[in-house]
């Protein structure tokens, strides 16, 4: 798996989180379900942070490498992926913490690039279809169809190619990244697959687009300043030469995936150590950082504050994990399991 991950990284000089998901799944490593022949490499802890109490707690623990928890708008479930499949996990009640598989009507390998529509009726996801190309000269050689399906997995249908990250609050659009020229840029498309719009043109790498609840802004991450930071742009794009793009974080780490709360008052990032600017890394020193917002940017005197340091990677939360009431958010942390040798 490591060799394939490195190969993908070399293709573009950067291994985005989406490419990491592909390499991990294609290699059939620790992300396989516990029922498969290969034993899991990691145990996953689902964490919830309470913004008001300023405290994190473990929600539940399960073997395997689980990714990108998305909270359903009714607050009853968390949707996550593991081993190429999607699951929903009850947050409370007798079955709390017990994953329930979502039976997707289209054969695909689910990646960690999935998000729920704001009304809770649909899931958008990048689902890899196999076989993988025998030779991959650039990230554009990967077939990464963007699917939309009902919340129960039914009526899954391909609308385009792209690495999915977010929905518009009115459910008219999805936003995603795709290889464009020699770098990754951000796009918007109608949910019926029409009207593709290129939203960024900077020669740097862009990733992780998500809408604000007021539909005025799209938040994303970019290394255009020399390191990875959180940025935002108007909902119709960054404009000529990306002049409308606005840098909103200035931390001391590589700050990926800015997730703005539904009420617009908070933003958290998945932050990497400075010496790990790409997503080849799973290990210690990952941070969850929180920023208090005012009018969509850092409030006066507010800075990114570390709320948790942990062992993890980009799959810990590359898509948003806010609860619908904006009081909590969720992510995943990993614990290495002892190597199990077969006779």
Short mmCIF file of C-alpha atoms in Angstrom, two decimals:
data_model
loop_
_atom_site.label_atom_id
_atom_site.label_comp_id
_atom_site.label_asym_id
_atom_site.label_seq_id
_atom_site.Cartn_x
_atom_site.Cartn_y
_atom_site.Cartn_z
CA UNK A 1 0.00 0.00 0.00
CA UNK A 2 2.81 2.43 0.85
CA UNK A 3 4.48 1.93 -2.52
CA UNK A 4 1.24 2.65 -4.38
CA UNK A 5 0.58 5.69 -2.22
CA UNK A 6 4.04 7.03 -3.02
CA UNK A 7 3.52 6.37 -6.72
CA UNK A 8 0.30 8.35 -6.71
CA UNK A 9 2.01 11.13 -4.80
CA UNK A 10 4.74 11.36 -7.39
CA UNK A 11 2.22 11.74 -10.19
CA UNK A 12 1.23 15.21 -9.14
CA UNK A 13 3.86 16.13 -6.60
CA UNK A 14 1.08 16.00 -4.04
CA UNK A 15 -0.97 13.13 -2.66
CA UNK A 16 -4.36 14.66 -1.91
CA UNK A 17 -6.65 12.99 0.58
CA UNK A 18 -8.78 11.65 -2.21
CA UNK A 19 -5.81 9.93 -3.80
CA UNK A 20 -4.86 8.49 -0.46
CA UNK A 21 -8.29 6.93 -0.22
CA UNK A 22 -7.86 5.35 -3.65
CA UNK A 23 -4.45 3.91 -2.87
CA UNK A 24 -5.59 2.50 0.45
CA UNK A 25 -8.65 0.86 -1.03
CA UNK A 26 -6.95 -0.42 -4.13
CA UNK A 27 -4.22 -2.02 -2.07
CA UNK A 28 -6.86 -3.76 0.06
CA UNK A 29 -5.01 -3.14 3.29
CA UNK A 30 -6.26 -2.28 6.75
CA UNK A 31 -9.43 -0.69 5.51
CA UNK A 32 -10.93 -4.07 4.72
CA UNK A 33 -13.95 -5.10 6.81
CA UNK A 34 -13.28 -7.15 9.90
CA UNK A 35 -14.95 -10.11 8.18
CA UNK A 36 -12.28 -10.25 5.44
CA UNK A 37 -9.29 -12.58 5.49
CA UNK A 38 -6.80 -9.79 6.22
CA UNK A 39 -6.80 -8.65 9.86
CA UNK A 40 -7.33 -4.92 10.47
CA UNK A 41 -4.26 -2.75 10.95
CA UNK A 42 -6.01 -0.08 12.99
CA UNK A 43 -8.68 0.32 15.61
CA UNK A 44 -10.78 3.46 15.16
CA UNK A 45 -12.05 5.73 17.93
CA UNK A 46 -14.93 8.05 17.03
CA UNK A 47 -14.52 11.31 18.95
CA UNK A 48 -17.04 14.06 19.66
CA UNK A 49 -15.97 17.55 20.70
CA UNK A 50 -18.40 19.73 22.67
CA UNK A 51 -17.74 23.36 21.76
CA UNK A 52 -19.52 24.78 24.83
CA UNK A 53 -17.89 22.41 27.32
CA UNK A 54 -14.53 22.57 25.51
CA UNK A 55 -14.15 18.83 25.95
CA UNK A 56 -13.71 15.77 23.73
CA UNK A 57 -15.00 12.30 24.48
CA UNK A 58 -14.89 8.94 22.75
CA UNK A 59 -18.28 8.09 21.28
CA UNK A 60 -17.43 4.48 20.38
CA UNK A 61 -14.54 2.27 19.24
CA UNK A 62 -14.48 -0.29 16.43
CA UNK A 63 -11.79 -2.27 14.58
CA UNK A 64 -10.79 -1.20 11.08
CA UNK A 65 -9.88 2.17 9.57
CA UNK A 66 -13.04 4.28 9.50
CA UNK A 67 -13.23 7.67 7.85
CA UNK A 68 -14.98 11.02 7.55
CA UNK A 69 -17.95 10.92 9.94
CA UNK A 70 -20.90 12.98 8.61
CA UNK A 71 -23.66 13.83 11.08
CA UNK A 72 -27.19 13.41 9.69
CA UNK A 73 -29.33 16.59 9.87
CA UNK A 74 -31.74 14.94 12.32
CA UNK A 75 -28.83 14.29 14.69
CA UNK A 76 -29.64 10.58 14.98
CA UNK A 77 -26.82 9.00 12.96
CA UNK A 78 -23.24 9.41 11.82
CA UNK A 79 -22.39 8.19 8.30
CA UNK A 80 -18.88 6.84 7.79
CA UNK A 81 -16.98 4.61 5.36
CA UNK A 82 -14.74 1.62 5.94
CA UNK A 83 -13.25 -0.94 3.57
CA UNK A 84 -14.98 0.49 0.51
CA UNK A 85 -18.46 0.41 2.07
CA UNK A 86 -20.73 3.02 3.65
CA UNK A 87 -22.30 2.68 7.09
CA UNK A 88 -24.64 4.62 9.32
CA UNK A 89 -24.07 4.54 13.07
CA UNK A 90 -26.81 5.38 15.60
CA UNK A 91 -25.75 8.12 18.01
CA UNK A 92 -28.13 7.15 20.81
CA UNK A 93 -30.49 4.38 21.88
CA UNK A 94 -29.96 0.64 22.27
CA UNK A 95 -27.93 0.41 19.04
CA UNK A 96 -25.70 3.41 19.68
CA UNK A 97 -22.24 2.82 18.24
CA UNK A 98 -23.28 -0.23 16.22
CA UNK A 99 -22.57 0.30 12.48
CA UNK A 100 -25.35 -0.55 10.02
CA UNK A 101 -24.27 -1.11 6.42
CA UNK A 102 -25.84 1.12 3.74
CA UNK A 103 -26.59 -1.10 0.76
CA UNK A 104 -25.65 1.01 -2.25
CA UNK A 105 -27.54 0.12 -5.42
CA UNK A 106 -24.51 0.82 -7.65
CA UNK A 107 -21.39 -1.34 -7.44
CA UNK A 108 -18.55 0.92 -6.34
CA UNK A 109 -15.68 1.23 -3.89
CA UNK A 110 -16.69 3.96 -1.47
CA UNK A 111 -14.01 6.54 -0.65
CA UNK A 112 -13.90 8.96 2.27
CA UNK A 113 -15.16 11.74 -0.03
CA UNK A 114 -18.81 11.66 0.95
CA UNK A 115 -21.27 14.24 2.27
CA UNK A 116 -24.97 14.41 3.10
CA UNK A 117 -27.37 16.91 1.59
CA UNK A 118 -28.50 19.56 4.07
CA UNK A 119 -32.04 18.17 4.07
CA UNK A 120 -30.73 14.68 4.90
CA UNK A 121 -32.33 13.00 1.91
CA UNK A 122 -29.28 12.22 -0.21
CA UNK A 123 -25.64 11.23 -0.11
CA UNK A 124 -23.05 12.39 -2.64
CA UNK A 125 -19.85 10.36 -2.85
CA UNK A 126 -16.86 9.65 -5.02
CA UNK A 127 -17.00 5.91 -5.58
CA UNK A 128 -14.09 4.27 -7.38
CA UNK A 129 -15.01 1.77 -10.05
CA UNK A 130 -12.62 -1.08 -10.80
CA UNK A 131 -10.44 -2.29 -12.35
CA UNK A 132 -7.84 0.42 -11.79
CA UNK A 133 -5.76 1.37 -14.86
CA UNK A 134 -2.70 -0.83 -15.35
CA UNK A 135 -0.57 2.30 -15.79
CA UNK A 136 -1.36 5.66 -14.20
CA UNK A 137 0.60 8.55 -15.70
CA UNK A 138 -1.32 11.24 -13.82
CA UNK A 139 -4.25 11.50 -11.36
CA UNK A 140 -6.58 12.04 -14.30
CA UNK A 141 -6.15 8.38 -15.23
CA UNK A 142 -8.16 7.30 -12.19
CA UNK A 143 -11.84 6.73 -12.87
CA UNK A 144 -13.42 8.59 -9.96
CA UNK A 145 -17.16 8.89 -10.69
CA UNK A 146 -19.20 11.19 -8.49
CA UNK A 147 -22.43 9.46 -7.46
CA UNK A 148 -25.62 10.76 -5.87
CA UNK A 149 -27.96 8.38 -4.07
CA UNK A 150 -30.85 8.37 -1.63
CA UNK A 151 -29.93 8.28 2.04
CA UNK A 152 -30.66 4.54 2.14
CA UNK A 153 -28.29 3.85 -0.78
CA UNK A 154 -30.99 3.42 -3.41
CA UNK A 155 -31.01 5.09 -6.84
CA UNK A 156 -27.23 5.60 -6.90
CA UNK A 157 -26.31 7.22 -10.20
CA UNK A 158 -23.20 8.78 -11.67
CA UNK A 159 -23.35 12.48 -12.54
CA UNK A 160 -19.71 13.34 -13.34
CA UNK A 161 -16.10 12.68 -12.38
CA UNK A 162 -14.63 14.37 -9.32
CA UNK A 163 -13.57 14.16 -5.68
CA UNK A 164 -16.73 15.13 -3.81
CA UNK A 165 -16.66 17.41 -0.78
CA UNK A 166 -19.88 19.34 -0.24
CA UNK A 167 -23.48 20.25 -1.08
CA UNK A 168 -25.10 23.62 -1.49
CA UNK A 169 -27.72 24.17 1.25
CA UNK A 170 -30.52 24.24 -1.34
CA UNK A 171 -29.36 20.84 -2.71
CA UNK A 172 -29.00 22.27 -6.23
CA UNK A 173 -25.22 21.86 -6.51
CA UNK A 174 -22.31 19.77 -5.32
CA UNK A 175 -18.73 21.01 -5.14
CA UNK A 176 -15.65 18.91 -5.73
CA UNK A 177 -12.03 18.92 -6.82
CA UNK A 178 -10.63 17.49 -10.01
CA UNK A 179 -7.29 17.32 -11.75
CA UNK A 180 -7.07 20.33 -14.08
CA UNK A 181 -3.94 20.79 -16.16
CA UNK A 182 -1.17 20.02 -13.70
CA UNK A 183 -2.96 20.71 -10.42
CA UNK A 184 -6.23 20.26 -8.56
CA UNK A 185 -8.91 22.94 -8.83
CA UNK A 186 -12.41 23.34 -7.43
CA UNK A 187 -15.58 22.86 -9.45
CA UNK A 188 -19.33 23.18 -8.99
CA UNK A 189 -21.95 21.18 -10.87
CA UNK A 190 -25.74 20.85 -10.88
CA UNK A 191 -27.00 17.67 -9.24
CA UNK A 192 -28.26 16.45 -12.63
CA UNK A 193 -24.69 16.58 -13.97
CA UNK A 194 -25.11 19.73 -16.05
CA UNK A 195 -23.56 23.19 -15.80
CA UNK A 196 -20.03 22.39 -14.64
CA UNK A 197 -18.31 25.56 -13.37
CA UNK A 198 -14.55 25.93 -12.80
CA UNK A 199 -14.26 27.98 -9.60
CA UNK A 200 -10.48 28.34 -9.05
CA UNK A 201 -7.63 28.76 -11.53
CA UNK A 202 -4.60 29.34 -9.30
CA UNK A 203 -1.66 27.08 -10.18
CA UNK A 204 -1.43 25.91 -6.58
CA UNK A 205 -3.38 22.94 -5.20
CA UNK A 206 -6.93 23.43 -3.92
CA UNK A 207 -9.08 20.94 -2.03
CA UNK A 208 -11.97 20.39 0.37
CA UNK A 209 -14.70 22.84 -0.81
CA UNK A 210 -17.76 23.25 1.45
CA UNK A 211 -20.62 25.76 1.50
CA UNK A 212 -21.54 28.10 4.32
CA UNK A 213 -25.16 27.77 5.46
CA UNK A 214 -26.07 31.20 4.07
CA UNK A 215 -24.98 30.00 0.57
CA UNK A 216 -22.74 33.05 0.14
CA UNK A 217 -19.34 31.39 0.52
CA UNK A 218 -17.38 28.27 -0.25
CA UNK A 219 -14.62 27.38 2.19
CA UNK A 220 -11.66 25.35 0.98
CA UNK A 221 -7.99 24.68 1.63
CA UNK A 222 -5.07 25.64 -0.57
CA UNK A 223 -1.27 25.77 -0.51
CA UNK A 224 -1.20 28.94 -2.63
CA UNK A 225 0.37 30.92 0.23
CA UNK A 226 3.32 28.52 0.53
CA UNK A 227 1.67 26.17 3.01
CA UNK A 228 -1.81 24.74 3.50
CA UNK A 229 -4.34 27.16 4.96
CA UNK A 230 -8.09 27.68 5.04
CA UNK A 231 -9.53 29.99 2.39
CA UNK A 232 -12.95 31.09 1.18
CA UNK A 233 -14.41 32.46 -2.03
CA UNK A 234 -17.84 33.69 -3.15
CA UNK A 235 -20.30 30.93 -4.00
CA UNK A 236 -20.00 31.71 -7.72
CA UNK A 237 -16.23 31.31 -7.77
CA UNK A 238 -12.95 33.06 -7.03
CA UNK A 239 -13.16 35.34 -10.06
CA UNK A 240 -10.45 36.27 -12.60
CA UNK A 241 -7.01 35.25 -11.34
CA UNK A 242 -8.74 34.11 -8.11
CA UNK A 243 -8.77 37.72 -6.89
CA UNK A 244 -11.87 37.06 -4.76
CA UNK A 245 -10.25 34.24 -2.78
CA UNK A 246 -9.63 35.22 0.84
CA UNK A 247 -7.22 33.56 3.27
CA UNK A 248 -8.91 32.94 6.64
CA UNK A 249 -6.44 30.89 8.69
CA UNK A 250 -2.82 31.53 9.57
CA UNK A 251 -1.77 28.66 11.77
CA UNK A 252 1.58 27.10 12.56
CA UNK A 253 0.65 23.79 10.87
CA UNK A 254 -0.55 22.54 7.50
CA UNK A 255 -4.24 23.37 7.91
CA UNK A 256 -6.50 21.23 5.72
CA UNK A 257 -10.26 20.95 5.31
CA UNK A 258 -11.86 23.98 6.99
CA UNK A 259 -15.30 22.87 8.20
CA UNK A 260 -17.62 25.78 9.03
CA UNK A 261 -20.41 25.17 11.53
CA UNK A 262 -24.04 25.42 10.34
CA UNK A 263 -24.55 28.57 12.44
CA UNK A 264 -21.41 30.17 10.96
CA UNK A 265 -19.80 30.80 14.35
CA UNK A 266 -17.01 28.21 14.31
CA UNK A 267 -14.59 26.50 11.97
CA UNK A 268 -12.35 23.52 12.60
CA UNK A 269 -9.48 22.10 10.56
CA UNK A 270 -7.63 18.80 10.27
CA UNK A 271 -4.05 20.03 10.68
CA UNK A 272 -0.80 18.26 9.82
CA UNK A 273 2.69 18.83 11.20
CA UNK A 274 4.60 21.36 9.10
CA UNK A 275 6.99 18.68 7.80
CA UNK A 276 4.08 16.62 6.40
CA UNK A 277 2.41 18.87 3.81
CA UNK A 278 0.71 16.03 1.90
CA UNK A 279 -1.52 13.09 2.69
CA UNK A 280 1.00 10.29 2.58
CA UNK A 281 1.15 10.60 6.36
CA UNK A 282 -0.76 8.67 8.99
CA UNK A 283 0.79 9.10 12.39
CA UNK A 284 1.24 11.16 15.52
CA UNK A 285 1.05 14.93 15.72
CA UNK A 286 -2.23 15.43 13.90
CA UNK A 287 -4.34 18.25 15.31
CA UNK A 288 -7.95 19.31 15.44
CA UNK A 289 -7.88 23.12 15.49
CA UNK A 290 -10.84 25.37 16.21
CA UNK A 291 -11.41 29.00 15.16
CA UNK A 292 -14.13 31.37 16.38
CA UNK A 293 -15.71 33.28 13.48
CA UNK A 294 -17.41 36.60 13.03
CA UNK A 295 -18.96 37.44 9.66
CA UNK A 296 -17.36 34.30 8.25
CA UNK A 297 -13.75 35.10 9.16
CA UNK A 298 -11.71 35.01 12.35
CA UNK A 299 -13.31 37.05 15.11
CA UNK A 300 -11.25 39.92 16.49
CA UNK A 301 -8.33 38.46 18.41
CA UNK A 302 -9.32 34.87 17.63
CA UNK A 303 -6.73 32.36 16.44
CA UNK A 304 -6.73 28.68 15.54
CA UNK A 305 -6.62 26.81 18.86
CA UNK A 306 -5.58 23.18 19.22
CA UNK A 307 -8.33 21.17 20.90
CA UNK A 308 -6.86 17.72 20.31
CA UNK A 309 -3.57 16.15 19.21
CA UNK A 310 -3.88 12.58 17.99
CA UNK A 311 -2.71 9.70 15.82
CA UNK A 312 -4.56 9.88 12.52
CA UNK A 313 -4.62 11.08 8.93
CA UNK A 314 -6.73 12.99 6.43
CA UNK A 315 -9.46 10.34 6.59
CA UNK A 316 -10.01 11.39 10.18
CA UNK A 317 -12.21 14.18 8.88
CA UNK A 318 -11.71 15.32 5.30
CA UNK A 319 -15.46 16.04 5.01
CA UNK A 320 -17.53 17.89 7.60
CA UNK A 321 -18.55 16.35 10.91
CA UNK A 322 -20.64 19.10 12.51
CA UNK A 323 -23.79 18.18 14.43
CA UNK A 324 -26.86 20.04 13.09
CA UNK A 325 -27.06 22.25 16.21
CA UNK A 326 -23.44 23.46 15.74
CA UNK A 327 -22.64 22.49 19.34
CA UNK A 328 -20.56 19.40 18.55
CA UNK A 329 -18.50 17.83 15.79
CA UNK A 330 -17.03 14.39 15.20
CA UNK A 331 -13.84 12.91 13.74
CA UNK A 332 -11.93 9.62 13.90
CA UNK A 333 -8.63 8.71 15.51
CA UNK A 334 -6.59 5.55 14.96
CA UNK A 335 -4.83 3.09 17.18
CA UNK A 336 -2.30 0.66 15.74
CA UNK A 337 -3.17 -2.96 16.36
CA UNK A 338 -0.47 -5.57 17.01
CA UNK A 339 0.60 -7.28 13.82
CA UNK A 340 -1.20 -10.59 13.44
CA UNK A 341 0.89 -13.17 11.70
CA UNK A 342 -0.69 -16.13 9.97
CA UNK A 343 0.82 -19.58 10.27
#
